[in-house]
Tab-separated table of C-alpha atoms in Angstrom:
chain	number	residue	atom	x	y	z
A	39	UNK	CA	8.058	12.402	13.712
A	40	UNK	CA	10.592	15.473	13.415
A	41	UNK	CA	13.990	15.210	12.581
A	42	UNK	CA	16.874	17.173	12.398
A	43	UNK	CA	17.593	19.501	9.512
A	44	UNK	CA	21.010	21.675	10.320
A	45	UNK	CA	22.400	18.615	12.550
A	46	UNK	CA	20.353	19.295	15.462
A	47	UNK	CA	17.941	16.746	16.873
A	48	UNK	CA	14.386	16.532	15.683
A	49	UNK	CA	12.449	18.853	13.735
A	50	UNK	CA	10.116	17.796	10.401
A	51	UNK	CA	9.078	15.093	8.441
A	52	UNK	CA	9.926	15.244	4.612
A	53	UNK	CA	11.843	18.398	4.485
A	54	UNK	CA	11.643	20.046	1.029
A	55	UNK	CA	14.429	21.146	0.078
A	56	UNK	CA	12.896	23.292	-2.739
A	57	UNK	CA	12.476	26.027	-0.023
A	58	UNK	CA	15.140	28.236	-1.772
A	59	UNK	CA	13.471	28.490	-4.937
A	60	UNK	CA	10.288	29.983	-3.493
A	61	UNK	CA	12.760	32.540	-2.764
A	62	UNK	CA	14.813	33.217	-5.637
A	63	UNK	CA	11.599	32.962	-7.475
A	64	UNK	CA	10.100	35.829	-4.880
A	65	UNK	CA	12.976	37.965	-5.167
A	66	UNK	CA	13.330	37.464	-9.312
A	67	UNK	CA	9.734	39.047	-9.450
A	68	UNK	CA	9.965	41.844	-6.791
A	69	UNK	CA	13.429	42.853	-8.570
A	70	UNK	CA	11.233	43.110	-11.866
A	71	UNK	CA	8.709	45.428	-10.745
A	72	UNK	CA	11.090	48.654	-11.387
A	73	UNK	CA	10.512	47.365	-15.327
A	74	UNK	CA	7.083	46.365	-15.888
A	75	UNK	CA	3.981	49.105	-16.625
A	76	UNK	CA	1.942	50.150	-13.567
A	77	UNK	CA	-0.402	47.199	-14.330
A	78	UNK	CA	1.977	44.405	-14.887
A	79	UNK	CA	3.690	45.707	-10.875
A	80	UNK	CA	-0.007	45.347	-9.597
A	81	UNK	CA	-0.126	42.031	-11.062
A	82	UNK	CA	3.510	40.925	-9.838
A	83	UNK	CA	2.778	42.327	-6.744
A	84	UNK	CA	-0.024	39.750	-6.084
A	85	UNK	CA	1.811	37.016	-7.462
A	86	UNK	CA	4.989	38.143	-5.182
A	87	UNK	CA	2.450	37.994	-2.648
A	88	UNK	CA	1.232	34.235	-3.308
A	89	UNK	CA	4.753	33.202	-3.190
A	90	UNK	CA	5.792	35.057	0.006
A	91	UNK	CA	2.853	32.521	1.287
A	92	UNK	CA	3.917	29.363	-0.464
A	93	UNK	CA	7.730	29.919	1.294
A	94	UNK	CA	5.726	29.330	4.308
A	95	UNK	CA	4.184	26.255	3.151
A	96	UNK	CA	7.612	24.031	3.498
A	97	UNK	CA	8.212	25.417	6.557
A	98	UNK	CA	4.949	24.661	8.191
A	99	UNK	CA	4.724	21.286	5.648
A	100	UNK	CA	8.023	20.377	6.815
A	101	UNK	CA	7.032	19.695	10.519
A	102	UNK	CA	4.558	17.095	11.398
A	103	UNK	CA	1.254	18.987	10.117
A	104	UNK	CA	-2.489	18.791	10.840
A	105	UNK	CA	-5.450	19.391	8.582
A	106	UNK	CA	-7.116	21.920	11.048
A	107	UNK	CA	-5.129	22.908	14.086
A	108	UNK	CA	-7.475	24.054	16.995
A	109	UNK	CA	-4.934	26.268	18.527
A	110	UNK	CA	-4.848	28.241	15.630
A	111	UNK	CA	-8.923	27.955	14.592
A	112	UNK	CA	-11.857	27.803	16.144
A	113	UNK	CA	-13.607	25.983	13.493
A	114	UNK	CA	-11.865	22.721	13.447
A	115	UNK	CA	-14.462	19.482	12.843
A	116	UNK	CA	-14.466	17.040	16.118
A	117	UNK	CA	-12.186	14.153	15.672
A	118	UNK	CA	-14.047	10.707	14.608
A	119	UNK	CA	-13.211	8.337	17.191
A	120	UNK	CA	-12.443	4.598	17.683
A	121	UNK	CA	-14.383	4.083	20.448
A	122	UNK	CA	-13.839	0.568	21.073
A	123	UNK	CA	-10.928	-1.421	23.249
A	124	UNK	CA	-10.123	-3.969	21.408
A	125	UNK	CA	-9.647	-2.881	17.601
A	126	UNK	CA	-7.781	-5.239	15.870
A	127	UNK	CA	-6.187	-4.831	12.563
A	128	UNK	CA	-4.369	-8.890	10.923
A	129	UNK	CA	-2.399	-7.363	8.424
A	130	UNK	CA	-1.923	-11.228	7.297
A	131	UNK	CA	-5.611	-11.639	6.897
A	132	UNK	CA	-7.083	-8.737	6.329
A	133	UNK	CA	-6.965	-4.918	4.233
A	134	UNK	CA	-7.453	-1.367	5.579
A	135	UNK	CA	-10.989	-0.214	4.471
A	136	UNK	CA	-10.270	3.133	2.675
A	137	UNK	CA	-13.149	4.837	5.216
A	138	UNK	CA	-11.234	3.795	8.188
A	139	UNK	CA	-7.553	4.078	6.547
A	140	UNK	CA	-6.204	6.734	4.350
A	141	UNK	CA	-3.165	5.689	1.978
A	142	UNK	CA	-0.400	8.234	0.765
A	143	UNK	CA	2.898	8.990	-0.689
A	144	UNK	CA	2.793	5.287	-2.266
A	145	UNK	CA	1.212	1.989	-2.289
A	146	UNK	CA	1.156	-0.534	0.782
A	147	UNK	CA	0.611	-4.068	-0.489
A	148	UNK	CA	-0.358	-7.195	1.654
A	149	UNK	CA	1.290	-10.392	1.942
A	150	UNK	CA	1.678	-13.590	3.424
A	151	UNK	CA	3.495	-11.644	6.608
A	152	UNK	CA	1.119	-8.408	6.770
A	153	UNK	CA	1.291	-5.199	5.528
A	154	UNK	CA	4.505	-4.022	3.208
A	155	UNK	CA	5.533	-0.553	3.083
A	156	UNK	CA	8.388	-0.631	0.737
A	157	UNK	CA	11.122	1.712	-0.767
A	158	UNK	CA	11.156	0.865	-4.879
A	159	UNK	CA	12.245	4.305	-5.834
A	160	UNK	CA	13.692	7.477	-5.186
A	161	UNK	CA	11.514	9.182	-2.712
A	162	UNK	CA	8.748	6.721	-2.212
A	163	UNK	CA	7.420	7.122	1.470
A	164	UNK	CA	4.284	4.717	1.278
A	165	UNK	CA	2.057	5.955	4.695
A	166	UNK	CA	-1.408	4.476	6.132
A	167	UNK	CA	-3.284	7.055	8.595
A	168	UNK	CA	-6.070	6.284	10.664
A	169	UNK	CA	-9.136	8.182	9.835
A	170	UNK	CA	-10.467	7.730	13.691
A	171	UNK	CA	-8.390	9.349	17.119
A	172	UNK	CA	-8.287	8.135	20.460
A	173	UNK	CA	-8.299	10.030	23.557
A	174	UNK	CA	-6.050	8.140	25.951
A	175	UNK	CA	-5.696	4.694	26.157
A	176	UNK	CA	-2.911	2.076	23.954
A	177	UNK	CA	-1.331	1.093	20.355
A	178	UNK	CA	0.510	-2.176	19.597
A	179	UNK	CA	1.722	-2.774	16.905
A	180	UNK	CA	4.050	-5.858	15.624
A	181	UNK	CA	6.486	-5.432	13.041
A	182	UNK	CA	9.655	-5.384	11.680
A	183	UNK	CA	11.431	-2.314	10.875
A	184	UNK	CA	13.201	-2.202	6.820
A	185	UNK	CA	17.059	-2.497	6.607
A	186	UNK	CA	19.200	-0.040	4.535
A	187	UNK	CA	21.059	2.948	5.321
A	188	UNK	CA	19.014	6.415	5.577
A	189	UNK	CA	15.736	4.157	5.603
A	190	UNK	CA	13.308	5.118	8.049
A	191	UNK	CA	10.619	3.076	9.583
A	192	UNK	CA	7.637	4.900	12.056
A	193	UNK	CA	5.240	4.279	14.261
A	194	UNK	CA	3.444	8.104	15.009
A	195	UNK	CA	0.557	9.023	17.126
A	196	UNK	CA	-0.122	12.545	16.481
A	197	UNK	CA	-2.948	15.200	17.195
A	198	UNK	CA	-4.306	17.804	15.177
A	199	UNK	CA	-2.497	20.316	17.862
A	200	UNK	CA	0.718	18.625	16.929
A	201	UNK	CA	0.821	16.926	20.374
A	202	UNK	CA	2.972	13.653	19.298
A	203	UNK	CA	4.551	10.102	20.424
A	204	UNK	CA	6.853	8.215	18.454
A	205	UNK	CA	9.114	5.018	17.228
A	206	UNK	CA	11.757	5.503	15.033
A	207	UNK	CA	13.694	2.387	13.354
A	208	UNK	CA	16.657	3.573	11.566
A	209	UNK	CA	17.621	0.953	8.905
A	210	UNK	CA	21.451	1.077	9.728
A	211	UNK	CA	20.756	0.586	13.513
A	212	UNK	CA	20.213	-3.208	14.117
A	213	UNK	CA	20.668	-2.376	17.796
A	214	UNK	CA	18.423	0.538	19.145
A	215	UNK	CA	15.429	2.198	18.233
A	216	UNK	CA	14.777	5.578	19.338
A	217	UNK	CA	11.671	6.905	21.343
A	218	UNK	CA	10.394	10.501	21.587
A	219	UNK	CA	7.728	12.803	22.006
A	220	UNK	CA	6.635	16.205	21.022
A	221	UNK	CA	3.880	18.740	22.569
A	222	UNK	CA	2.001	21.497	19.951
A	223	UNK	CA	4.661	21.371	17.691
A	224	UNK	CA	6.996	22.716	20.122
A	225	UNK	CA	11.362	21.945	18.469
A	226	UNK	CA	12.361	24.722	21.121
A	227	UNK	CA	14.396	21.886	23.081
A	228	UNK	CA	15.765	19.026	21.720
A	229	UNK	CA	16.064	16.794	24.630
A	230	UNK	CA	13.247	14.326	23.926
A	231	UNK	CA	14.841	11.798	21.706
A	232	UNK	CA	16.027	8.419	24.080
A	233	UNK	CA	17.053	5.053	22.125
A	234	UNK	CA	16.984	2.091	23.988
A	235	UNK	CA	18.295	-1.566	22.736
A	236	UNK	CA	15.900	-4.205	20.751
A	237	UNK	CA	17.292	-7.660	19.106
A	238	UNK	CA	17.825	-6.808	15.427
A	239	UNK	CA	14.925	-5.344	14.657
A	240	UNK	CA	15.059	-5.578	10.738
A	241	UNK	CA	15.198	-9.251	10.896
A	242	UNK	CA	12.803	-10.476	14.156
A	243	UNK	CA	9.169	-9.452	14.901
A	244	UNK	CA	8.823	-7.536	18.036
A	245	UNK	CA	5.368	-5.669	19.599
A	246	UNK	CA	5.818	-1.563	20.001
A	247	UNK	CA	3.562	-0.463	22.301
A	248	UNK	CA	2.840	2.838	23.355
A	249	UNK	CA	0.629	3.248	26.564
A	250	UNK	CA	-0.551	7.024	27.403
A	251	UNK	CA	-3.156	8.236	30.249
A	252	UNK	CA	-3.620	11.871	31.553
A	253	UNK	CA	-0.722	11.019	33.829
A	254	UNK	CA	1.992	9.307	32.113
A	255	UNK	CA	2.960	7.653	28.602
A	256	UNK	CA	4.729	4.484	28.618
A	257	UNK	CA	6.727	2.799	25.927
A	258	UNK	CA	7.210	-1.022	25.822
A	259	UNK	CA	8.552	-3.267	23.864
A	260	UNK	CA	7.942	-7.150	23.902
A	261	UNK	CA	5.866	-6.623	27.025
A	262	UNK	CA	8.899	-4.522	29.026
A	263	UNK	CA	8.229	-1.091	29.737
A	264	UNK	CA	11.807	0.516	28.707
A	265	UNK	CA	10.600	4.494	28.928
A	266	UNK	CA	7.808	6.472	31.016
A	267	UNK	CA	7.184	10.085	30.305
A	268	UNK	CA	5.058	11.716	33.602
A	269	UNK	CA	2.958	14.498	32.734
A	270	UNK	CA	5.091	16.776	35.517
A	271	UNK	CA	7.892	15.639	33.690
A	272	UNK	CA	6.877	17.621	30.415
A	273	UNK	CA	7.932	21.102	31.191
A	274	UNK	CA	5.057	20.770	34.603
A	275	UNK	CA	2.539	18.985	31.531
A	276	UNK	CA	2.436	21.893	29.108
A	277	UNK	CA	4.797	19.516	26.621
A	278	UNK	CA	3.074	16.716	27.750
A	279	UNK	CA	1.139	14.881	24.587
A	280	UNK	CA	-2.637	14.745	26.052
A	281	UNK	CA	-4.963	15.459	22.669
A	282	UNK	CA	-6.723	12.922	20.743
A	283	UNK	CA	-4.023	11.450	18.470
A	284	UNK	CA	-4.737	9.267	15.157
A	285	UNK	CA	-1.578	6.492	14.362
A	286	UNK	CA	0.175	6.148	11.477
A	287	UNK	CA	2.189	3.791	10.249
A	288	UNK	CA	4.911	4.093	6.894
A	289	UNK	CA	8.364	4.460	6.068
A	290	UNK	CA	10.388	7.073	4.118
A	291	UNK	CA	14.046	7.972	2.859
A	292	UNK	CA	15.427	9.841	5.570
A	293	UNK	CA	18.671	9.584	3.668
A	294	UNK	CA	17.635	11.006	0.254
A	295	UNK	CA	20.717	13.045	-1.188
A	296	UNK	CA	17.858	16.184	-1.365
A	297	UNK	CA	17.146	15.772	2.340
A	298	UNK	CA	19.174	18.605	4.179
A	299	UNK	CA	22.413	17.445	6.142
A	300	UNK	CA	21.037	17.246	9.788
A	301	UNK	CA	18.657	14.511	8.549
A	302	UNK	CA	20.600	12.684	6.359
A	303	UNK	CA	23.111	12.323	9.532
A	304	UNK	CA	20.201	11.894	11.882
A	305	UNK	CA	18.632	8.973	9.018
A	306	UNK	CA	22.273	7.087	9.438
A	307	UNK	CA	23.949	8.749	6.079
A	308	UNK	CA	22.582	8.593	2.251
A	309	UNK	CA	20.263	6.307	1.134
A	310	UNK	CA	21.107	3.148	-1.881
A	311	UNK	CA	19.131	3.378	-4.250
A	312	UNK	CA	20.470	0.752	-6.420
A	313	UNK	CA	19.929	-1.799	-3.381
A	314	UNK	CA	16.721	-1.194	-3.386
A	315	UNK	CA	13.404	-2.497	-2.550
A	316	UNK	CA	13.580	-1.518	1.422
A	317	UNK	CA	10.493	-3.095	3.210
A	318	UNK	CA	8.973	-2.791	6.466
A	319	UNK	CA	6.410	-5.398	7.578
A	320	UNK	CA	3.493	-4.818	9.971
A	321	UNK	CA	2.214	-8.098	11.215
A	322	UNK	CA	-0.781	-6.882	13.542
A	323	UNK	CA	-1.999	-3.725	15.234
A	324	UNK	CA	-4.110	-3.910	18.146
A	325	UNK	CA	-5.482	-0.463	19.792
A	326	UNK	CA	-7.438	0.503	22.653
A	327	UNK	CA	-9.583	4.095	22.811
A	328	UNK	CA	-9.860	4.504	26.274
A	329	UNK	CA	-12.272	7.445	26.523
A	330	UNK	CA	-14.951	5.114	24.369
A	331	UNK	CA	-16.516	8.472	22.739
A	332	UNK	CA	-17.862	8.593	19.333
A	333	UNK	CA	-16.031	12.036	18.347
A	334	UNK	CA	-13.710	14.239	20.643
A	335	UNK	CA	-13.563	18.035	20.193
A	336	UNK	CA	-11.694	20.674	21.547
A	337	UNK	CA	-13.366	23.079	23.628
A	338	UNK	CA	-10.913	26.526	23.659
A	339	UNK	CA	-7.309	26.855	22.328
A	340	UNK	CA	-5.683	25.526	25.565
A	341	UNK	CA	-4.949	22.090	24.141
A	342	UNK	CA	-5.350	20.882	27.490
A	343	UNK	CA	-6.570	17.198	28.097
A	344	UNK	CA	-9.435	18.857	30.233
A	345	UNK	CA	-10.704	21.050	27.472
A	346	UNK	CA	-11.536	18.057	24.904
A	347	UNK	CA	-15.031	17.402	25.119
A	348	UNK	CA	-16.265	13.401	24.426
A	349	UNK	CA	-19.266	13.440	22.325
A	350	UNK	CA	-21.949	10.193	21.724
A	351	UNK	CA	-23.619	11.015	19.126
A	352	UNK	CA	-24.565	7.953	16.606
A	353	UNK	CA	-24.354	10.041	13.372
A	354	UNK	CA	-20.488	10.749	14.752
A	355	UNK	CA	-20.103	6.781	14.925
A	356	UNK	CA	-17.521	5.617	12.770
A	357	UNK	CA	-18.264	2.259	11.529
A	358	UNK	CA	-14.839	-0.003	11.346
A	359	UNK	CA	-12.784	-2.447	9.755
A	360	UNK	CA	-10.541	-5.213	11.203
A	361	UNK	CA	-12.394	-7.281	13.554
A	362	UNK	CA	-14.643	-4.945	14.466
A	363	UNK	CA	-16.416	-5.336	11.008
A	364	UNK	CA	-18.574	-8.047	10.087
A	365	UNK	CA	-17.158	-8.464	6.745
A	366	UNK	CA	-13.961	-7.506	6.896
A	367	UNK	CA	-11.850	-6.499	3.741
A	368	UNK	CA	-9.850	-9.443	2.404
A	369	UNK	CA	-7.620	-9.875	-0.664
A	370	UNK	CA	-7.656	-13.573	-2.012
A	371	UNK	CA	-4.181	-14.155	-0.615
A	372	UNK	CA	-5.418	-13.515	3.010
A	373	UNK	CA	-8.884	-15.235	2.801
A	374	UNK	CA	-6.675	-18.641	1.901
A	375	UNK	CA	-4.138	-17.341	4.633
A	376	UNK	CA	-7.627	-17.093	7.035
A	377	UNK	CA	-8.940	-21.019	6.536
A	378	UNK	CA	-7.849	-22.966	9.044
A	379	UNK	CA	-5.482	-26.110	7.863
A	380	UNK	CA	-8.737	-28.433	7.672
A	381	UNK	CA	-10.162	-25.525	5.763
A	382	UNK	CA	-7.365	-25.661	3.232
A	383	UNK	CA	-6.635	-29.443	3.000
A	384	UNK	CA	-10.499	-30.161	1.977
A	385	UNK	CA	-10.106	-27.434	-0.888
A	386	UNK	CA	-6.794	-28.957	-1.589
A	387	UNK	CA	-8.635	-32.241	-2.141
A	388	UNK	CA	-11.936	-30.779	-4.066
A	389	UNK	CA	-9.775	-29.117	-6.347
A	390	UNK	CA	-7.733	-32.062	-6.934
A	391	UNK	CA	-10.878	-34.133	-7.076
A	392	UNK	CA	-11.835	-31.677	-9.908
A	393	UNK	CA	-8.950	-31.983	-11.680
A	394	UNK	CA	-8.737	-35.946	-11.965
A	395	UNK	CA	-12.641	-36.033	-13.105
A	396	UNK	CA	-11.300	-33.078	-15.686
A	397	UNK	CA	-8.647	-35.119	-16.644
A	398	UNK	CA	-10.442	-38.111	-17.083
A	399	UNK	CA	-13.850	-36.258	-18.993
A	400	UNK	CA	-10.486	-35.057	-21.253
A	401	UNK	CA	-9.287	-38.642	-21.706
A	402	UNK	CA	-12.834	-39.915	-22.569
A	403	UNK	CA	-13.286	-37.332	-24.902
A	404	UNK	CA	-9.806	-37.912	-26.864
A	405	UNK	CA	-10.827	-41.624	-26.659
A	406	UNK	CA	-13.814	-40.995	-28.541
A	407	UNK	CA	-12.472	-38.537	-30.985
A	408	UNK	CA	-9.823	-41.220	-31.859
A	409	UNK	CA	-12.448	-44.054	-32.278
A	410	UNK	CA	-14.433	-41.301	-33.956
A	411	UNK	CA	-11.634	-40.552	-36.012
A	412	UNK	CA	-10.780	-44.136	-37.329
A	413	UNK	CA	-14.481	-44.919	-38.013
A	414	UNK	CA	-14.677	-41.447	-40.260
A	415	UNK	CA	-11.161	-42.505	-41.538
A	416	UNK	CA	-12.476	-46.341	-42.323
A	417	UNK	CA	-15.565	-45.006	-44.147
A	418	UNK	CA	-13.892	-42.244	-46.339
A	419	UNK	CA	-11.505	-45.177	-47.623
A	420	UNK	CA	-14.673	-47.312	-48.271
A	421	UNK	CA	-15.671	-44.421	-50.183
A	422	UNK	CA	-12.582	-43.711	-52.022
A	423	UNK	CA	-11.949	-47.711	-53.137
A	424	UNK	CA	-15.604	-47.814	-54.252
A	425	UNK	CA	-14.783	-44.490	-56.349
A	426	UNK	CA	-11.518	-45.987	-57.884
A	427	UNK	CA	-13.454	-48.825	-58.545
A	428	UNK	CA	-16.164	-47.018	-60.777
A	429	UNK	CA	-13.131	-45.184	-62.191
A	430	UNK	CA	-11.561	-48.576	-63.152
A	431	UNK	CA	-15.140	-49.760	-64.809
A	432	UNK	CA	-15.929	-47.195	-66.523
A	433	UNK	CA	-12.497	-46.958	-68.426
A	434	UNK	CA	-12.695	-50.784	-68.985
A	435	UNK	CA	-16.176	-49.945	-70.524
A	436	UNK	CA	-14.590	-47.256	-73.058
A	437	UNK	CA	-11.994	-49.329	-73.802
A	438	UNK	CA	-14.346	-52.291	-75.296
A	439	UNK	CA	-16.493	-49.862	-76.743
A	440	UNK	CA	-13.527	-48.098	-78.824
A	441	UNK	CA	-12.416	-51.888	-79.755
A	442	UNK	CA	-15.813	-53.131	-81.151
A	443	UNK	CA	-16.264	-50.064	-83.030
A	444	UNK	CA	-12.742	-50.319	-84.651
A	445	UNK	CA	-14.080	-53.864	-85.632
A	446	UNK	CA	-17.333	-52.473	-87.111
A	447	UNK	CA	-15.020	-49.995	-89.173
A	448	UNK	CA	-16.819	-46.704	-87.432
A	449	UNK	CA	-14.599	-43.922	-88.268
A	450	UNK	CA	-13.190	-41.877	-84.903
A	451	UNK	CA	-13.935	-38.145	-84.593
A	452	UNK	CA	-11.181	-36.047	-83.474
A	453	UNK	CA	-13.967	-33.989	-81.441
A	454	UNK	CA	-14.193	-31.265	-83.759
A	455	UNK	CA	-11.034	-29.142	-82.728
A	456	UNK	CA	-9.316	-28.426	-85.467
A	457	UNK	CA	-8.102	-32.716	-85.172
A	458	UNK	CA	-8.597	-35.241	-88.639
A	459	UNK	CA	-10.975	-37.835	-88.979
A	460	UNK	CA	-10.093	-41.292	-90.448
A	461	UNK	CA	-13.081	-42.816	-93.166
């Protein structure tokens, strides 16, 4: 995915507009040298050095980047492939292992619809890579794209030669999306980009597919080819996207106010912040790895299609997710979403079943605390009438004693206290 920058059509994903202070920051320290001691120049003079290499970084960052490109190095590890035809990813059912899937730039949750990349905040740009290439062959994915102005929603195949085929949804566009390739990188022309009219795609679920062979690369959508690239037709096939490519799927604010002017104009104009969350929804993705290896390497710098080598090596083997896995990843939303309606109205039952005999253990239990309760209650005033009654009797008892002794004439003691005594 490259976009424009300066108003011109495509170039880079993420520009950073932080480019300039690389610079300033470069030509603060090299104006300083004239003023530090002979050790403090050799020491600016490295760090000038560091940041003459970090300007690069945006530049090279700022176009669709690779790990390892094998144009450049020799070194490069071979790419793990799929290997399979029919990998199938149920966003609805089931979640990305992190050894097949790598997450950045945010969080990608899963719902009752699939997979949601979503806008919160300024700058989010939540991304899911595959961690496994395929050399030829098809990617399908259904989806549907997130609304808002300067939102933009991708499906990218790219290689680690920067060989590249794309859909771009822009959020403002309920009409079109736009198609395009790239080969090694190459933003000499800007010619590629064709858009081509879908039914609101913010709001329905369509299938993107992207078809590609040695010969041609086809885009579809709904099961209608609408675009087909020929490898002739790519500058005689030197343009022509024919390394194995990895897919990734996310969204990102095209129409941040720090994004340069080409690309907010390109994204559809500055983003809303305060209208946010933005979300775009993958349903399924189906893919087919045509060349069935277990790792693809390049052979020379060429980045020709002829020079990748397919390997089949077991230790290459990469083992996968989706339904390719025996035990595929599941968050407790999409196992219930996975149980067929049977499935879900015999739990609905058991646990309803477990509820009434809760319930009704809880009512026997109150009942018997209550009965409980009034027997404990019954006995304590049996206790407390046979108390008052001993209470009663024994002051009726010192009540005839005090009389007959008043009749004897025996004197009363005051106790001792300080009282009188009568004689």
């Amino acid at each position: 995915m490259r976009v424009p920058r300066d108003g011109g059509p495509g170039l880079s994903v993420a520009p950073y507009p932080c480019e300039s202070q690389f610079f300033l920051s470069l030509k603060s320290l090299q104006s300083s040298t004239s003023l530090a001691t002979p050790k403090m120049q050799v020491q600016i003079a490295a760090l000038s050095a560091l940041l003459s290499v970090a300007a690069l970084i945006p530049a090279a960052g700022a176009q669709t980047w690779s790990y390892c490109n094998p144009m450049n190095k020799t070194d490069c590890a071979p790419n793990k492939a799929l290997g399979v035809s029919n990998y199938t990813m149920d966003f609805t059912t089931q979640t990305p292992s992190s050894k097949v899937w790598n997450a950045t730039a945010g969080t990608v949750n899963y719902g009752d619809d699939g997979a949601e990349f979503t806008i919160a905040q300024k700058m989010d740009s939540p991304t899911i890579q595959s961690n496994w290439y395929i050399f030829f062959g098809s990617v399908s994915v259904i989806m549907k794209a997130a609304p808002g102005r300067g939102v933009i929603s991708s499906i990218v195949l790219e290689s680690d030669d920067l060989d590249e085929v794309d859909w771009e949804f822009m959020g403002g566009n309920s009409t079109h999306v736009e198609t395009n390739y790239f080969g090694k990188g190459n933003t000499s022309t800007f010619d590629r980009a064709i858009y081509y009219p879908v039914d609101n795609p913010q709001d329905n679920w369509h299938n993107y597919t992207v078809t590609w062979s040695s010969d041609a690369i086809g885009w579809w959508i709904d099961g209608q080819q609408v675009r087909e690239l020929k490898y002739d037709d790519a500058v005689g096939g030197t343009q022509f996207p024919q390394t194995p490519m990895n897919v990734r799927l996310g969204i990102w604010p095209g129409g941040d106010p720090k994004e340069p002017k080409g690309t907010i104009e390109w994204a559809g104009g500055e983003i809303d912040y305060d209208k946010t969350p933005y979300t775009m929804t993958v349903k399924s993705l189906t893919v087919d790895d045509a060349s069935r290896g277990t790792a693809y390497q390049y052979g020379d710098k060429t980045g020709s299609w002829q020079s990748i080598k397919v390997l089949n090596t077991t230790d290459e083997k990469l083992p996968l997710d989706g339904n390719q896995s025996k035990s595929p990843t599941q968050n407790a939303q999409q196992k219930w979403n996975g149980l067929s309606q049977t499935a879900k109205i015999s739990i609905g039952a058991s646990v309803a079943g477990v509820a009434l005999i809760g319930a009704a253990v809880m009512a026997i239990y109150c009942i018997k605390q209550r009965k409980l309760g009034r027997h404990e209650r019954h006995a304590a005033d049996l206790e407390y009438e046979k108390r008052t009654q001993e209470l009663l009797s024994y002051r009726a008892e010192m009540q005839r004693t005090r009389t007959m002794n008043l009749n004897q004439g025996i004197p009363l003691s005051s106790g001792g206290r300080g009282g009188y005594s009568r004689v």
